[in-house]
Amino acid sequence: QVQLVESGGGLVQAGDSLRLSCAASRRTFSTYTMGWFRQAPGKEREFVAAIIWSTGYAYYTDSVKGRFTISRDIAKNTVYLQMNNLKPEDTAVYYCAADPRGRSVISTTDFAYWGQGTQVTVSL
């Protein structure tokens, strides 16, 4: 099984940047898709960004395009989420997830493995 551990969350001001990391306990197979989701208080968990491991193809939800960048380090078996120009509406618990099928999916039900989450808080 795959164990995912997120890190890098914290408290920042609007306009600041953070980089989240997600480390896997074993090598991610080339068929995997790695994704980031977030859940704000009182709201459902939503898709943020994902990357297909084998090709590096990345895709995002509209609200973060131009501000967030997902990337991978193949040697470290780690995926990153660089978050720039953070806004208060970005405040949420951010989760790393993995889909072994390697599809271009965005639903929580498509991802078989999940991390524990890391808190991101953006103040005014």
Coordinates of N, CA and C in Angstrom, one line a residue:
Q1 N 0.8 -1.2 0.0 CA 0.0 0.0 0.0 C 0.9 1.2 0.0
V2 N 0.3 2.4 -0.4 CA 1.0 3.6 -0.5 C 0.6 4.5 0.7
Q3 N 1.6 5.0 1.4 CA 1.4 5.9 2.5 C 1.9 7.3 2.1
L4 N 1.0 8.3 2.2 CA 1.3 9.7 1.8 C 1.3 10.6 3.0
V5 N 2.4 11.5 3.1 CA 2.5 12.4 4.2 C 2.7 13.8 3.7
E6 N 1.8 14.7 4.0 CA 1.9 16.1 3.6 C 2.7 16.9 4.6
S7 N 3.3 18.0 4.2 CA 3.9 19.0 5.0 C 4.0 20.3 4.3
G8 N 4.3 21.4 5.1 CA 4.5 22.7 4.5 C 3.4 23.7 4.8
G9 N 2.3 23.3 5.4 CA 1.3 24.2 5.7 C 1.7 25.2 6.8
G10 N 0.8 26.3 7.0 CA 1.1 27.3 8.0 C 0.2 28.4 7.9
L11 N 0.5 29.5 8.7 CA -0.3 30.7 8.7 C 0.5 31.8 8.0
V12 N -0.1 32.4 7.0 CA 0.5 33.4 6.2 C -0.5 34.5 5.9
Q13 N 0.0 35.7 5.4 CA -0.9 36.8 5.1 C -1.2 36.7 3.6
A14 N -2.3 37.4 3.2 CA -2.8 37.4 1.8 C -1.6 38.0 1.0
G15 N -1.4 37.3 -0.2 CA -0.3 37.7 -1.1 C 1.0 36.9 -0.9
D16 N 1.1 36.2 0.2 CA 2.3 35.4 0.5 C 2.2 34.1 -0.3
S17 N 3.3 33.3 -0.1 CA 3.4 32.0 -0.8 C 3.8 30.9 0.2
L18 N 3.4 29.7 -0.2 CA 3.7 28.5 0.5 C 4.0 27.4 -0.5
R19 N 4.8 26.4 -0.1 CA 5.0 25.2 -0.9 C 4.7 24.0 0.0
L20 N 3.7 23.2 -0.5 CA 3.3 22.0 0.2 C 4.1 20.8 -0.4
S21 N 4.4 19.8 0.4 CA 5.1 18.6 -0.1 C 4.3 17.4 0.3
C22 N 4.4 16.4 -0.5 CA 3.7 15.1 -0.3 C 4.7 14.0 -0.6
A23 N 5.2 13.3 0.4 CA 6.1 12.2 0.3 C 5.5 10.9 0.4
A24 N 5.8 10.0 -0.6 CA 5.2 8.7 -0.6 C 6.2 7.7 0.1
S25 N 5.6 6.6 0.7 CA 6.4 5.6 1.4 C 7.1 4.6 0.4
R26 N 6.7 4.6 -0.8 CA 7.3 3.7 -1.8 C 7.3 4.4 -3.1
R27 N 8.0 3.9 -4.1 CA 8.1 4.5 -5.4 C 6.7 4.5 -6.1
T28 N 6.4 5.7 -6.6 CA 5.1 5.8 -7.4 C 5.3 5.2 -8.7
F29 N 4.4 4.3 -9.1 CA 4.5 3.7 -10.4 C 4.2 4.7 -11.5
S30 N 4.6 4.5 -12.7 CA 4.4 5.4 -13.8 C 3.0 5.6 -14.2
T31 N 2.1 4.7 -13.8 CA 0.7 4.8 -14.1 C -0.1 5.7 -13.1
Y32 N 0.5 6.2 -12.1 CA -0.2 6.9 -11.0 C -0.5 8.4 -11.5
T33 N -1.6 8.9 -10.9 CA -1.9 10.3 -10.9 C -1.8 10.8 -9.5
M34 N -1.1 11.9 -9.2 CA -1.0 12.5 -7.9 C -1.8 13.8 -7.9
G35 N -2.6 13.9 -6.8 CA -3.5 15.1 -6.8 C -3.4 15.8 -5.4
W36 N -3.9 17.1 -5.4 CA -4.1 17.9 -4.2 C -5.6 18.2 -4.1
F37 N -6.1 18.1 -3.0 CA -7.5 18.5 -2.6 C -7.5 19.4 -1.4
R38 N -8.5 20.1 -1.2 CA -8.6 21.0 0.0 C -10.1 21.0 0.5
Q39 N -10.2 21.2 1.8 CA -11.5 21.2 2.5 C -11.5 22.4 3.5
A40 N -12.3 23.3 3.3 CA -12.5 24.5 4.2 C -13.6 24.2 5.2
P41 N -13.6 24.8 6.3 CA -14.7 24.6 7.3 C -16.1 24.8 6.7
G42 N -16.9 23.8 6.9 CA -18.3 23.9 6.5 C -18.5 23.6 5.0
K43 N -17.4 23.2 4.3 CA -17.5 23.0 2.8 C -17.1 21.6 2.5
E44 N -17.4 21.1 1.3 CA -17.0 19.8 0.9 C -15.6 19.8 0.3
R45 N -15.0 18.6 0.3 CA -13.6 18.5 -0.2 C -13.6 18.8 -1.7
E46 N -12.7 19.6 -2.2 CA -12.7 20.0 -3.6 C -11.3 19.7 -4.2
F47 N -11.3 19.4 -5.5 CA -10.1 19.2 -6.3 C -9.4 20.5 -6.4
V48 N -8.0 20.5 -6.4 CA -7.2 21.7 -6.6 C -6.3 21.5 -7.8
A49 N -5.5 20.4 -7.8 CA -4.5 20.2 -8.9 C -4.1 18.8 -8.9
A50 N -3.6 18.3 -10.1 CA -3.2 16.9 -10.2 C -2.1 16.9 -11.3
I51 N -1.3 15.8 -11.2 CA -0.2 15.6 -12.2 C -0.1 14.2 -12.5
I52 N -0.1 13.8 -13.8 CA 0.1 12.5 -14.2 C 1.6 12.2 -14.2
W53 N 2.0 11.2 -13.4 CA 3.4 11.0 -13.1 C 4.3 10.7 -14.3
S54 N 3.7 9.8 -15.2 CA 4.6 9.3 -16.3 C 4.9 10.4 -17.3
T55 N 4.0 11.4 -17.5 CA 4.2 12.4 -18.5 C 4.5 13.8 -17.9
G56 N 4.1 14.1 -16.7 CA 4.2 15.4 -16.1 C 3.1 16.3 -16.5
Y57 N 2.1 15.8 -17.2 CA 0.9 16.6 -17.5 C 0.2 17.1 -16.3
A58 N -0.1 18.4 -16.1 CA -0.7 18.9 -14.9 C -2.0 19.6 -15.3
Y59 N -3.0 19.6 -14.4 CA -4.2 20.3 -14.6 C -4.7 20.8 -13.3
Y60 N -5.6 21.9 -13.3 CA -5.9 22.6 -12.1 C -7.4 23.0 -12.1
T61 N -7.9 23.3 -11.0 CA -9.3 23.9 -10.9 C -9.1 25.4 -11.2
D62 N -10.2 26.0 -11.8 CA -10.1 27.4 -12.3 C -9.6 28.4 -11.3
S63 N -10.0 28.3 -10.0 CA -9.8 29.3 -9.0 C -8.3 29.4 -8.7
V64 N -7.4 28.4 -9.0 CA -6.0 28.5 -8.7 C -5.1 28.6 -9.9
K65 N -5.7 28.6 -11.1 CA -4.9 28.7 -12.3 C -4.1 30.0 -12.3
G66 N -2.8 30.0 -12.7 CA -2.0 31.2 -12.7 C -1.4 31.5 -11.3
R67 N -1.8 30.9 -10.2 CA -1.3 31.1 -8.9 C -0.6 29.9 -8.3
F68 N -1.1 28.7 -8.6 CA -0.6 27.4 -8.0 C 0.1 26.6 -9.1
T69 N 1.1 25.9 -8.7 CA 1.9 25.0 -9.7 C 2.1 23.7 -9.0
I70 N 1.7 22.6 -9.6 CA 2.0 21.3 -9.1 C 3.2 20.7 -9.9
S71 N 4.1 20.0 -9.2 CA 5.3 19.5 -9.8 C 5.7 18.2 -9.0
R72 N 6.6 17.4 -9.6 CA 7.0 16.2 -9.0 C 8.6 16.1 -9.0
D73 N 9.1 15.4 -8.1 CA 10.5 15.0 -8.0 C 10.5 13.5 -8.1
I74 N 10.9 12.9 -9.3 CA 10.8 11.5 -9.5 C 11.8 10.8 -8.5
A75 N 13.0 11.3 -8.4 CA 14.0 10.6 -7.5 C 13.6 10.6 -6.1
K76 N 12.9 11.6 -5.6 CA 12.4 11.6 -4.2 C 11.0 11.1 -4.0
N77 N 10.4 10.7 -5.1 CA 9.0 10.2 -5.0 C 8.1 11.2 -4.2
T78 N 8.2 12.4 -4.6 CA 7.5 13.5 -3.9 C 6.8 14.4 -4.9
V79 N 5.6 14.9 -4.5 CA 4.9 15.8 -5.3 C 4.8 17.1 -4.5
Y80 N 4.8 18.3 -5.2 CA 4.8 19.6 -4.5 C 3.6 20.4 -5.1
L81 N 3.1 21.3 -4.2 CA 2.2 22.3 -4.6 C 2.7 23.7 -4.2
Q82 N 3.2 24.5 -5.2 CA 3.7 25.8 -5.0 C 2.5 26.7 -5.1
M83 N 2.2 27.5 -4.0 CA 1.0 28.3 -3.9 C 1.5 29.8 -3.8
N84 N 1.2 30.6 -4.8 CA 1.6 32.0 -4.8 C 0.4 32.9 -4.7
N85 N 0.6 34.1 -4.3 CA -0.5 35.1 -4.2 C -1.7 34.5 -3.5
L86 N -1.5 34.0 -2.3 CA -2.5 33.3 -1.5 C -3.6 34.3 -1.1
K87 N -4.8 33.8 -1.1 CA -6.0 34.6 -0.7 C -6.7 33.9 0.5
P88 N -7.5 34.7 1.2 CA -8.2 34.1 2.4 C -9.1 33.0 2.0
E89 N -9.6 33.0 0.8 CA -10.5 31.8 0.4 C -9.7 30.6 0.1
D90 N -8.3 30.6 0.1 CA -7.5 29.4 0.0 C -7.4 28.7 1.3
T91 N -7.8 29.3 2.4 CA -7.7 28.7 3.7 C -8.5 27.4 3.8
A92 N -7.8 26.3 4.1 CA -8.4 25.0 4.1 C -7.3 24.0 4.6
V93 N -7.8 22.7 4.9 CA -6.9 21.6 5.1 C -6.6 21.0 3.7
Y94 N -5.3 20.9 3.3 CA -4.9 20.4 2.0 C -4.5 19.0 2.2
Y95 N -5.0 18.1 1.2 CA -4.8 16.7 1.3 C -4.1 16.3 0.0
C96 N -3.1 15.4 0.1 CA -2.5 14.7 -1.0 C -3.2 13.4 -1.3
A97 N -3.3 13.0 -2.6 CA -4.0 11.8 -2.9 C -3.4 11.2 -4.1
A98 N -3.6 9.9 -4.3 CA -3.0 9.1 -5.4 C -4.0 8.2 -6.1
D99 N -4.0 8.2 -7.4 CA -4.9 7.3 -8.2 C -4.0 6.4 -9.0
P100 N -3.9 5.1 -8.6 CA -3.0 4.2 -9.4 C -3.3 4.0 -10.8
R101 N -4.5 4.4 -11.3 CA -4.9 4.2 -12.7 C -4.3 5.2 -13.6
G102 N -3.8 6.4 -13.1 CA -3.2 7.4 -13.9 C -4.1 8.1 -14.9
R103 N -5.4 8.2 -14.5 CA -6.3 8.9 -15.3 C -6.4 10.4 -15.0
S104 N -6.9 11.2 -15.9 CA -7.1 12.7 -15.7 C -8.4 12.9 -15.0
V105 N -8.4 12.6 -13.7 CA -9.6 12.6 -12.9 C -9.6 13.7 -11.9
I106 N -10.7 14.1 -11.3 CA -10.8 15.2 -10.4 C -11.7 14.9 -9.2
S107 N -12.3 13.7 -9.2 CA -13.3 13.4 -8.1 C -12.5 12.7 -6.9
T108 N -13.0 12.9 -5.7 CA -12.4 12.3 -4.6 C -12.5 10.8 -4.6
T109 N -13.6 10.3 -5.2 CA -13.8 8.8 -5.3 C -12.8 8.1 -6.3
D110 N -12.1 8.9 -7.1 CA -11.2 8.3 -8.1 C -9.8 8.1 -7.5
F111 N -9.6 8.6 -6.3 CA -8.2 8.5 -5.7 C -8.3 7.5 -4.5
A112 N -7.4 6.5 -4.6 CA -7.5 5.4 -3.7 C -6.7 5.6 -2.4
Y113 N -5.7 6.5 -2.4 CA -4.8 6.7 -1.3 C -4.8 8.2 -0.9
W114 N -4.8 8.5 0.4 CA -4.9 9.8 0.9 C -3.9 10.0 2.1
G115 N -3.4 11.3 2.1 CA -2.6 11.7 3.3 C -3.4 12.2 4.4
Q116 N -2.8 12.6 5.5 CA -3.5 13.1 6.7 C -4.0 14.5 6.6
G117 N -3.4 15.3 5.7 CA -3.8 16.7 5.6 C -2.8 17.6 6.3
T118 N -2.7 18.9 5.7 CA -1.9 19.9 6.4 C -2.7 21.2 6.3
Q119 N -2.7 22.0 7.4 CA -3.5 23.2 7.5 C -2.8 24.4 6.8
V120 N -3.6 25.1 6.0 CA -3.1 26.3 5.4 C -4.1 27.4 5.8
T121 N -3.6 28.5 6.4 CA -4.5 29.6 6.9 C -3.9 30.9 6.3
V122 N -4.8 31.6 5.6 CA -4.4 32.9 5.0 C -5.2 34.0 5.6
S123 N -4.5 34.9 6.3 CA -5.2 36.0 7.0 C -5.2 37.3 6.1
L124 N -6.1 38.2 6.5 CA -6.2 39.5 5.8 C -5.0 40.4 6.2

